[in-house]
């Protein structure tokens, strides 16, 4: 099928490449000319394992192309909206880019009428799909559906190629049939429902996963006081088939482009409709305060942080991405700088982005250099390069062997046996 994807960010580019890999003829559209030029050369503007190689493959196969001109999408049977919906000042999702893209589609359709399916993949407030359908009501043979994405940064391409489920929001059988044709061969559970239900499914999924994380982080605070090990607690409850092991790891809190933005957007939807989601309010509060709570334990060990050298291992919000949006590392840097600490940081791919925000931090290209002369070290992101280490070399590099594991990913027992002071999240130090 001929498909257009408007927006070539994280979701749009992954969507375009995965559809092209599945044999569809795809054109990616973006208003940023520099980004389109980069994509045409086969270079991905985002770091995502396997994505650039896949992009180069589909460019060679000529199943994908990129342009700034939506008129080149005239023959598209399906048009995906994958533009950003950033958080507005009041916490609501900003639909400026969505509505601008809808207007572009309307103008395209007026110039070249044809039967087309408009698919909203951007994460949007409940009711947006219906609003778009109303805006396009005079466009004959133009159908509107919701098809939310459930991509995980770091494994987005695999998630797009092998989704856990496909959710389609439409009561239009023409749209549903075309989307079934598009996804033919993808053998996963299929949920067809209303546009509003599909939109809420996306928000609810992210809000629930965020809730699991914050629940474990609250348990970690309790464990730190009563001497239990939150990692063992997570293992024990995760073996319950009603719960499962995913998203039960205590740490420094969630970040990225989805959970922070989507939880506040859902709270705003509830507020506008006179409903209070008190659990979700607390989820956000726990996440907001988690880095400071953990670092307070570092300060208890080193009361005078002024002038101390602290090594930070990992800066992106999670491994296998260069995304630093709402990354816990930024809160960690803020806290330590306010205390007057000197920071040396390492990350395999995210240094450039963080350096633009914090030029006075010392950045290294090797994890061992980050430990050099450090009075303490904090693991912020569990990259393999940050956890698979020669601990004898680490200890020899450090001024004082104090390790604070913000992801419970370092080998606690081994480190204690080697003479390190080790403290994880929701674990007793020693």
Tab-separated table of C-alpha atoms in Angstrom:
chain	number	residue	atom	x	y	z
A	1	UNK	CA	0.000	0.000	0.000
A	2	UNK	CA	1.029	3.622	-0.467
A	3	UNK	CA	1.489	5.321	2.896
A	4	UNK	CA	2.470	8.831	3.976
A	5	UNK	CA	3.841	9.579	7.442
A	6	UNK	CA	3.676	13.200	8.575
A	7	UNK	CA	6.356	13.846	11.171
A	8	UNK	CA	9.729	12.091	11.187
A	9	UNK	CA	10.549	12.217	14.872
A	10	UNK	CA	10.937	9.213	17.116
A	11	UNK	CA	7.492	7.716	16.367
A	12	UNK	CA	7.169	8.880	12.767
A	13	UNK	CA	10.561	7.672	11.580
A	14	UNK	CA	10.173	4.287	13.272
A	15	UNK	CA	6.683	3.930	11.781
A	16	UNK	CA	7.865	4.872	8.300
A	17	UNK	CA	10.843	2.524	8.324
A	18	UNK	CA	8.909	-0.429	9.759
A	19	UNK	CA	6.103	-0.079	7.200
A	20	UNK	CA	8.682	0.159	4.421
A	21	UNK	CA	10.392	-2.968	5.732
A	22	UNK	CA	7.025	-4.730	5.500
A	23	UNK	CA	6.841	-3.941	1.792
A	24	UNK	CA	4.683	-0.816	1.729
A	25	UNK	CA	5.620	2.253	-0.317
A	26	UNK	CA	6.191	4.989	2.258
A	27	UNK	CA	6.890	8.685	2.052
A	28	UNK	CA	7.991	10.541	5.186
A	29	UNK	CA	7.111	14.226	5.451
A	30	UNK	CA	8.550	16.869	7.764
A	31	UNK	CA	8.732	20.665	7.796
A	32	UNK	CA	12.381	20.623	8.946
A	33	UNK	CA	14.408	20.632	5.730
A	34	UNK	CA	17.701	19.814	7.473
A	35	UNK	CA	16.201	16.670	8.983
A	36	UNK	CA	14.795	15.559	5.606
A	37	UNK	CA	18.191	16.060	3.951
A	38	UNK	CA	19.790	13.968	6.690
A	39	UNK	CA	17.238	11.182	6.226
A	40	UNK	CA	17.664	11.217	2.458
A	41	UNK	CA	21.362	10.539	3.055
A	42	UNK	CA	20.490	7.576	5.273
A	43	UNK	CA	21.380	9.161	8.593
A	44	UNK	CA	18.942	8.913	11.491
A	45	UNK	CA	18.538	12.090	13.569
A	46	UNK	CA	17.853	9.953	16.658
A	47	UNK	CA	19.848	7.172	18.278
A	48	UNK	CA	17.846	3.944	18.245
A	49	UNK	CA	19.495	0.526	17.922
A	50	UNK	CA	19.125	-0.876	14.405
A	51	UNK	CA	17.145	2.077	13.060
A	52	UNK	CA	19.831	3.700	10.907
A	53	UNK	CA	20.807	0.383	9.332
A	54	UNK	CA	17.140	-0.350	8.583
A	55	UNK	CA	16.691	3.158	7.170
A	56	UNK	CA	19.605	2.674	4.786
A	57	UNK	CA	18.212	-0.695	3.705
A	58	UNK	CA	14.738	0.629	2.795
A	59	UNK	CA	16.281	3.628	1.029
A	60	UNK	CA	18.327	1.212	-1.078
A	61	UNK	CA	15.199	-0.867	-1.747
A	62	UNK	CA	13.383	2.365	-2.670
A	63	UNK	CA	10.420	1.542	-0.415
A	64	UNK	CA	10.814	4.808	1.502
A	65	UNK	CA	11.470	8.412	0.526
A	66	UNK	CA	11.458	11.715	2.410
A	67	UNK	CA	10.241	15.184	1.516
A	68	UNK	CA	9.126	18.521	2.920
A	69	UNK	CA	6.311	18.791	0.374
A	70	UNK	CA	3.028	17.111	1.322
A	71	UNK	CA	1.922	17.317	-2.320
A	72	UNK	CA	4.195	14.344	-2.949
A	73	UNK	CA	1.754	12.308	-0.834
A	74	UNK	CA	-1.084	12.735	-3.348
A	75	UNK	CA	-1.255	9.007	-4.082
A	76	UNK	CA	-1.124	7.909	-0.436
A	77	UNK	CA	-4.008	5.670	0.572
A	78	UNK	CA	-3.198	6.018	4.263
A	79	UNK	CA	-1.745	9.110	5.942
A	80	UNK	CA	-0.286	8.753	9.430
A	81	UNK	CA	-0.117	11.729	11.786
A	82	UNK	CA	3.031	11.300	13.904
A	83	UNK	CA	3.700	14.894	14.897
A	84	UNK	CA	4.629	16.020	18.383
A	85	UNK	CA	2.108	16.833	21.105
A	86	UNK	CA	4.330	18.632	23.636
A	87	UNK	CA	3.229	19.559	27.114
A	88	UNK	CA	1.651	23.012	27.213
A	89	UNK	CA	2.125	25.391	30.150
A	90	UNK	CA	-1.019	24.090	31.848
A	91	UNK	CA	0.016	20.448	31.386
A	92	UNK	CA	-2.390	19.698	28.561
A	93	UNK	CA	-1.148	18.224	25.295
A	94	UNK	CA	-0.469	20.968	22.749
A	95	UNK	CA	-2.296	20.062	19.523
A	96	UNK	CA	-0.796	22.862	17.418
A	97	UNK	CA	1.207	20.514	15.201
A	98	UNK	CA	-1.637	18.023	14.878
A	99	UNK	CA	-4.102	20.672	13.724
A	100	UNK	CA	-1.559	22.180	11.326
A	101	UNK	CA	-1.042	18.756	9.749
A	102	UNK	CA	-4.804	18.228	9.490
A	103	UNK	CA	-5.116	21.507	7.606
A	104	UNK	CA	-2.358	20.385	5.225
A	105	UNK	CA	-4.241	17.143	4.597
A	106	UNK	CA	-7.481	19.028	3.971
A	107	UNK	CA	-5.783	21.201	1.357
A	108	UNK	CA	-4.160	18.152	-0.258
A	109	UNK	CA	-7.513	16.385	-0.410
A	110	UNK	CA	-9.222	19.370	-1.980
A	111	UNK	CA	-6.573	19.499	-4.724
A	112	UNK	CA	-6.632	15.747	-5.335
A	113	UNK	CA	-9.797	14.071	-3.989
A	114	UNK	CA	-9.467	10.337	-3.330
A	115	UNK	CA	-10.424	7.794	-0.730
A	116	UNK	CA	-7.902	8.167	2.100
A	117	UNK	CA	-7.562	7.007	5.679
A	118	UNK	CA	-6.158	9.543	8.169
A	119	UNK	CA	-4.571	7.672	11.068
A	120	UNK	CA	-3.676	9.526	14.253
A	121	UNK	CA	-0.670	7.836	15.835
A	122	UNK	CA	0.400	10.834	17.917
A	123	UNK	CA	-0.575	10.612	21.579
A	124	UNK	CA	-3.542	12.950	21.860
A	125	UNK	CA	-6.222	13.787	24.457
A	126	UNK	CA	-9.458	11.831	24.403
A	127	UNK	CA	-11.791	13.368	21.845
A	128	UNK	CA	-9.082	14.583	19.465
A	129	UNK	CA	-9.901	12.027	16.785
A	130	UNK	CA	-13.548	13.054	16.854
A	131	UNK	CA	-12.479	16.703	16.637
A	132	UNK	CA	-10.321	15.968	13.594
A	133	UNK	CA	-13.181	14.073	11.970
A	134	UNK	CA	-15.426	17.085	12.519
A	135	UNK	CA	-12.844	19.422	10.974
A	136	UNK	CA	-12.717	17.178	7.898
A	137	UNK	CA	-16.444	16.430	7.691
A	138	UNK	CA	-16.810	18.222	4.349
A	139	UNK	CA	-14.034	16.124	2.767
A	140	UNK	CA	-15.788	13.272	1.013
A	141	UNK	CA	-14.074	9.844	1.168
A	142	UNK	CA	-11.721	10.967	3.953
A	143	UNK	CA	-11.843	8.635	6.968
A	144	UNK	CA	-10.316	9.246	10.412
A	145	UNK	CA	-8.983	6.530	12.736
A	146	UNK	CA	-6.832	6.319	15.848
A	147	UNK	CA	-3.913	3.875	15.988
A	148	UNK	CA	-1.851	4.635	19.117
A	149	UNK	CA	1.782	3.560	19.317
A	150	UNK	CA	3.255	1.470	22.133
A	151	UNK	CA	6.927	1.828	21.281
A	152	UNK	CA	9.702	1.575	23.859
A	153	UNK	CA	12.750	3.708	23.255
A	154	UNK	CA	15.718	1.416	22.835
A	155	UNK	CA	13.626	-1.288	21.152
A	156	UNK	CA	11.283	0.845	19.067
A	157	UNK	CA	11.993	-0.744	15.696
A	158	UNK	CA	11.417	-4.255	17.017
A	159	UNK	CA	8.246	-3.079	18.766
A	160	UNK	CA	6.991	-1.597	15.490
A	161	UNK	CA	7.791	-4.750	13.534
A	162	UNK	CA	6.525	-7.122	16.241
A	163	UNK	CA	3.892	-5.241	18.278
A	164	UNK	CA	2.249	-6.732	21.358
A	165	UNK	CA	-1.165	-5.629	20.055
A	166	UNK	CA	-2.766	-3.371	17.468
A	167	UNK	CA	-5.397	-0.928	18.697
A	168	UNK	CA	-7.616	0.704	16.081
A	169	UNK	CA	-10.122	3.393	16.978
A	170	UNK	CA	-12.812	3.735	14.325
A	171	UNK	CA	-16.436	2.839	13.689
A	172	UNK	CA	-15.808	3.230	9.963
A	173	UNK	CA	-15.557	-0.177	8.292
A	174	UNK	CA	-13.755	1.288	5.265
A	175	UNK	CA	-10.988	2.553	7.531
A	176	UNK	CA	-10.891	-0.673	9.541
A	177	UNK	CA	-10.632	-2.817	6.405
A	178	UNK	CA	-7.812	-0.716	4.946
A	179	UNK	CA	-5.866	-0.916	8.209
A	180	UNK	CA	-6.361	-4.670	8.387
A	181	UNK	CA	-4.896	-4.829	4.888
A	182	UNK	CA	-1.988	-2.632	5.954
A	183	UNK	CA	-1.197	-4.869	8.944
A	184	UNK	CA	-1.835	-8.148	7.131
A	185	UNK	CA	0.685	-10.717	8.279
A	186	UNK	CA	1.162	-9.143	11.706
A	187	UNK	CA	-0.356	-11.871	13.869
A	188	UNK	CA	-1.115	-10.169	17.204
A	189	UNK	CA	-4.260	-9.374	19.202
A	190	UNK	CA	-6.403	-6.771	17.446
A	191	UNK	CA	-8.605	-4.340	19.355
A	192	UNK	CA	-11.088	-2.347	17.313
A	193	UNK	CA	-13.022	0.218	19.292
A	194	UNK	CA	-14.038	3.872	19.243
A	195	UNK	CA	-11.535	6.652	18.659
A	196	UNK	CA	-12.029	7.883	22.232
A	197	UNK	CA	-11.394	4.425	23.704
A	198	UNK	CA	-8.230	4.020	21.643
A	199	UNK	CA	-6.950	7.404	22.813
A	200	UNK	CA	-7.592	6.565	26.465
A	201	UNK	CA	-5.989	3.123	26.092
A	202	UNK	CA	-2.711	4.859	25.200
A	203	UNK	CA	-2.821	7.252	28.159
A	204	UNK	CA	-3.977	4.553	30.563
A	205	UNK	CA	-1.174	2.181	29.531
A	206	UNK	CA	1.536	4.752	30.194
A	207	UNK	CA	-0.091	5.945	33.412
A	208	UNK	CA	-0.338	2.391	34.741
A	209	UNK	CA	3.302	1.605	33.951
A	210	UNK	CA	4.365	4.851	35.612
A	211	UNK	CA	2.288	3.841	38.646
A	212	UNK	CA	4.128	0.526	38.963
A	213	UNK	CA	7.472	2.330	38.924
A	214	UNK	CA	6.468	4.864	41.556
A	215	UNK	CA	4.912	2.156	43.736
A	216	UNK	CA	8.217	0.295	43.813
A	217	UNK	CA	10.102	3.518	44.500
A	218	UNK	CA	7.880	4.151	47.526
A	219	UNK	CA	8.535	0.600	48.719
A	220	UNK	CA	12.251	1.294	48.237
A	221	UNK	CA	12.009	4.184	50.674
A	222	UNK	CA	10.413	1.881	53.221
A	223	UNK	CA	12.970	-0.867	52.579
A	224	UNK	CA	15.834	1.559	53.149
A	225	UNK	CA	14.490	2.238	56.644
A	226	UNK	CA	13.452	-1.242	57.797
A	227	UNK	CA	16.380	-3.144	56.275
A	228	UNK	CA	14.621	-5.135	53.570
A	229	UNK	CA	15.822	-5.456	49.955
A	230	UNK	CA	13.393	-3.988	47.419
A	231	UNK	CA	14.947	-6.009	44.562
A	232	UNK	CA	14.064	-9.250	46.348
A	233	UNK	CA	10.595	-7.884	47.094
A	234	UNK	CA	10.148	-7.119	43.392
A	235	UNK	CA	11.270	-10.616	42.424
A	236	UNK	CA	8.840	-12.200	44.870
A	237	UNK	CA	5.781	-10.243	43.803
A	238	UNK	CA	6.718	-10.327	40.116
A	239	UNK	CA	6.407	-14.114	40.102
A	240	UNK	CA	2.694	-13.692	40.778
A	241	UNK	CA	1.040	-14.186	37.373
A	242	UNK	CA	-1.500	-11.490	38.259
A	243	UNK	CA	1.335	-8.959	38.617
A	244	UNK	CA	4.277	-10.015	36.437
A	245	UNK	CA	7.884	-8.785	36.617
A	246	UNK	CA	7.814	-5.812	34.257
A	247	UNK	CA	8.278	-2.237	35.537
A	248	UNK	CA	8.934	-3.323	39.126
A	249	UNK	CA	12.521	-2.114	39.353
A	250	UNK	CA	13.128	0.618	41.904
A	251	UNK	CA	15.459	3.377	40.795
A	252	UNK	CA	15.780	7.121	40.328
A	253	UNK	CA	12.378	7.438	38.694
A	254	UNK	CA	11.025	7.442	35.155
A	255	UNK	CA	11.824	10.003	32.466
A	256	UNK	CA	11.652	10.310	28.705
A	257	UNK	CA	9.097	11.834	26.386
A	258	UNK	CA	6.074	9.702	27.302
A	259	UNK	CA	5.451	8.968	30.973
A	260	UNK	CA	5.970	12.506	32.342
A	261	UNK	CA	3.998	14.171	29.547
A	262	UNK	CA	1.207	11.610	29.341
A	263	UNK	CA	0.546	11.394	33.084
A	264	UNK	CA	0.121	15.162	33.430
A	265	UNK	CA	-2.001	15.281	30.272
A	266	UNK	CA	-4.301	12.575	31.656
A	267	UNK	CA	-4.575	14.473	34.942
A	268	UNK	CA	-5.592	17.565	32.991
A	269	UNK	CA	-8.244	15.627	31.064
A	270	UNK	CA	-9.634	14.363	34.370
A	271	UNK	CA	-9.559	17.829	35.930
A	272	UNK	CA	-11.454	19.351	32.995
A	273	UNK	CA	-14.119	16.707	33.476
A	274	UNK	CA	-14.413	17.176	37.243
A	275	UNK	CA	-12.639	13.940	38.225
A	276	UNK	CA	-9.635	13.685	40.547
A	277	UNK	CA	-7.092	10.931	39.827
A	278	UNK	CA	-5.431	11.023	43.246
A	279	UNK	CA	-3.326	7.891	42.713
A	280	UNK	CA	-1.828	9.372	39.553
A	281	UNK	CA	-1.145	12.642	41.376
A	282	UNK	CA	0.938	10.732	43.922
A	283	UNK	CA	2.678	8.780	41.163
A	284	UNK	CA	4.006	12.044	39.783
A	285	UNK	CA	4.946	13.356	43.221
A	286	UNK	CA	6.957	10.228	44.072
A	287	UNK	CA	8.719	10.466	40.724
A	288	UNK	CA	9.476	14.157	41.207
A	289	UNK	CA	11.114	13.609	44.589
A	290	UNK	CA	12.827	10.237	43.998
A	291	UNK	CA	16.257	11.509	42.837
A	292	UNK	CA	16.500	13.945	45.754
A	293	UNK	CA	15.466	11.212	48.224
A	294	UNK	CA	18.207	8.908	46.944
A	295	UNK	CA	20.843	11.650	46.918
A	296	UNK	CA	19.965	12.566	50.489
A	297	UNK	CA	21.522	9.220	51.411
A	298	UNK	CA	24.704	10.230	49.597
A	299	UNK	CA	24.684	13.489	51.551
A	300	UNK	CA	24.243	11.552	54.788
A	301	UNK	CA	27.480	9.724	53.978
A	302	UNK	CA	29.235	12.889	52.711
A	303	UNK	CA	27.651	15.784	54.654
A	304	UNK	CA	29.964	18.363	53.078
A	305	UNK	CA	29.542	17.913	49.337
A	306	UNK	CA	31.056	21.286	48.458
A	307	UNK	CA	34.273	20.668	46.560
A	308	UNK	CA	33.741	16.878	46.476
A	309	UNK	CA	34.172	15.183	43.092
A	310	UNK	CA	31.181	13.008	42.172
A	311	UNK	CA	31.206	10.651	39.195
A	312	UNK	CA	27.941	10.228	37.283
A	313	UNK	CA	27.581	7.106	35.141
A	314	UNK	CA	24.875	7.470	32.488
A	315	UNK	CA	22.941	10.570	31.418
A	316	UNK	CA	20.148	9.468	29.038
A	317	UNK	CA	16.819	8.647	30.652
A	318	UNK	CA	17.321	4.942	29.870
A	319	UNK	CA	19.918	2.784	28.071
A	320	UNK	CA	20.031	2.487	24.270
A	321	UNK	CA	18.762	5.994	23.603
A	322	UNK	CA	20.214	9.497	23.464
A	323	UNK	CA	16.963	10.977	24.812
A	324	UNK	CA	17.470	13.205	27.871
A	325	UNK	CA	13.932	14.554	28.103
A	326	UNK	CA	12.927	14.481	31.805
A	327	UNK	CA	16.023	12.359	32.479
A	328	UNK	CA	16.756	11.789	36.195
A	329	UNK	CA	20.371	12.733	35.465
A	330	UNK	CA	19.313	16.366	35.075
A	331	UNK	CA	17.806	16.394	38.577
A	332	UNK	CA	20.924	14.706	39.934
A	333	UNK	CA	23.170	17.347	38.362
A	334	UNK	CA	20.963	20.157	39.701
A	335	UNK	CA	21.075	18.722	43.234
A	336	UNK	CA	24.836	18.162	43.274
A	337	UNK	CA	25.633	21.562	41.796
A	338	UNK	CA	23.483	23.310	44.393
A	339	UNK	CA	25.519	21.470	47.026
A	340	UNK	CA	28.722	22.726	45.420
A	341	UNK	CA	29.982	19.349	44.208
A	342	UNK	CA	32.270	18.957	41.199
A	343	UNK	CA	30.770	16.547	38.656
A	344	UNK	CA	32.468	14.249	36.180
A	345	UNK	CA	30.024	12.462	33.875
A	346	UNK	CA	30.084	9.691	31.285
A	347	UNK	CA	27.471	8.461	28.805
A	348	UNK	CA	27.980	6.530	25.535
A	349	UNK	CA	25.731	8.782	23.409
A	350	UNK	CA	24.006	11.563	25.398
A	351	UNK	CA	26.950	13.768	26.414
A	352	UNK	CA	26.453	16.381	23.696
A	353	UNK	CA	22.822	17.024	24.677
A	354	UNK	CA	23.575	17.339	28.401
A	355	UNK	CA	26.687	19.416	27.789
A	356	UNK	CA	24.537	22.023	26.040
A	357	UNK	CA	22.585	22.419	29.305
A	358	UNK	CA	25.442	21.989	31.778
A	359	UNK	CA	28.701	23.185	30.192
A	360	UNK	CA	30.448	23.405	33.593
A	361	UNK	CA	30.261	19.628	34.162
A	362	UNK	CA	33.374	17.638	33.189
A	363	UNK	CA	32.545	14.980	30.562
A	364	UNK	CA	34.658	11.955	29.699
A	365	UNK	CA	34.789	9.564	26.753
A	366	UNK	CA	35.695	6.599	28.945
A	367	UNK	CA	33.810	5.398	32.042
A	368	UNK	CA	37.028	4.836	34.003
A	369	UNK	CA	38.016	8.465	33.501
A	370	UNK	CA	34.778	9.478	35.219
A	371	UNK	CA	35.884	7.614	38.350
A	372	UNK	CA	39.288	9.329	38.409
A	373	UNK	CA	39.722	11.162	41.719
A	374	UNK	CA	36.046	10.721	42.619
A	375	UNK	CA	34.961	10.894	46.245
A	376	UNK	CA	31.783	8.986	45.298
A	377	UNK	CA	30.091	7.604	42.190
A	378	UNK	CA	26.409	7.446	41.255
A	379	UNK	CA	24.969	5.081	38.656
A	380	UNK	CA	22.186	6.992	36.919
A	381	UNK	CA	21.597	4.967	33.720
A	382	UNK	CA	22.355	1.259	33.428
A	383	UNK	CA	24.226	1.226	30.124
A	384	UNK	CA	26.368	-1.913	29.738
A	385	UNK	CA	29.410	0.368	29.545
A	386	UNK	CA	28.463	1.738	32.965
A	387	UNK	CA	27.914	-1.596	34.722
A	388	UNK	CA	30.280	-4.104	33.073
A	389	UNK	CA	33.399	-2.710	34.734
A	390	UNK	CA	36.801	-3.787	36.028
A	391	UNK	CA	36.148	-3.035	39.679
A	392	UNK	CA	39.781	-3.256	40.712
A	393	UNK	CA	40.522	-0.513	38.181
A	394	UNK	CA	37.553	1.515	39.393
A	395	UNK	CA	38.709	1.327	43.003
A	396	UNK	CA	42.264	2.273	42.062
A	397	UNK	CA	40.935	5.340	40.203
A	398	UNK	CA	38.686	6.627	42.983
A	399	UNK	CA	39.729	8.886	45.831
A	400	UNK	CA	37.176	7.192	48.088
A	401	UNK	CA	35.363	3.897	47.249
A	402	UNK	CA	31.775	5.067	47.766
A	403	UNK	CA	29.240	3.730	45.264
A	404	UNK	CA	25.594	4.777	45.055
A	405	UNK	CA	23.660	2.549	42.679
A	406	UNK	CA	20.617	4.434	41.401
A	407	UNK	CA	19.488	1.471	39.276
A	408	UNK	CA	20.365	-1.540	41.457
A	409	UNK	CA	22.471	-2.812	38.566
A	410	UNK	CA	25.936	-3.039	40.105
A	411	UNK	CA	26.982	-6.330	41.814
A	412	UNK	CA	26.382	-5.359	45.449
A	413	UNK	CA	27.878	-8.414	47.165
A	414	UNK	CA	31.021	-8.422	45.027
A	415	UNK	CA	31.572	-4.719	45.580
A	416	UNK	CA	31.206	-4.997	49.344
A	417	UNK	CA	33.650	-7.898	49.351
A	418	UNK	CA	36.116	-5.722	47.414
A	419	UNK	CA	35.943	-3.061	50.111
A	420	UNK	CA	33.552	-0.601	48.491
A	421	UNK	CA	30.811	1.115	50.414
A	422	UNK	CA	27.752	0.206	48.326
A	423	UNK	CA	24.233	1.617	48.611
A	424	UNK	CA	21.451	0.761	46.169
A	425	UNK	CA	17.865	1.975	45.965
A	426	UNK	CA	15.878	0.370	48.768
A	427	UNK	CA	18.909	-1.533	50.066
A	428	UNK	CA	21.019	-1.252	53.213
A	429	UNK	CA	24.473	0.261	52.759
A	430	UNK	CA	27.707	-1.433	53.742
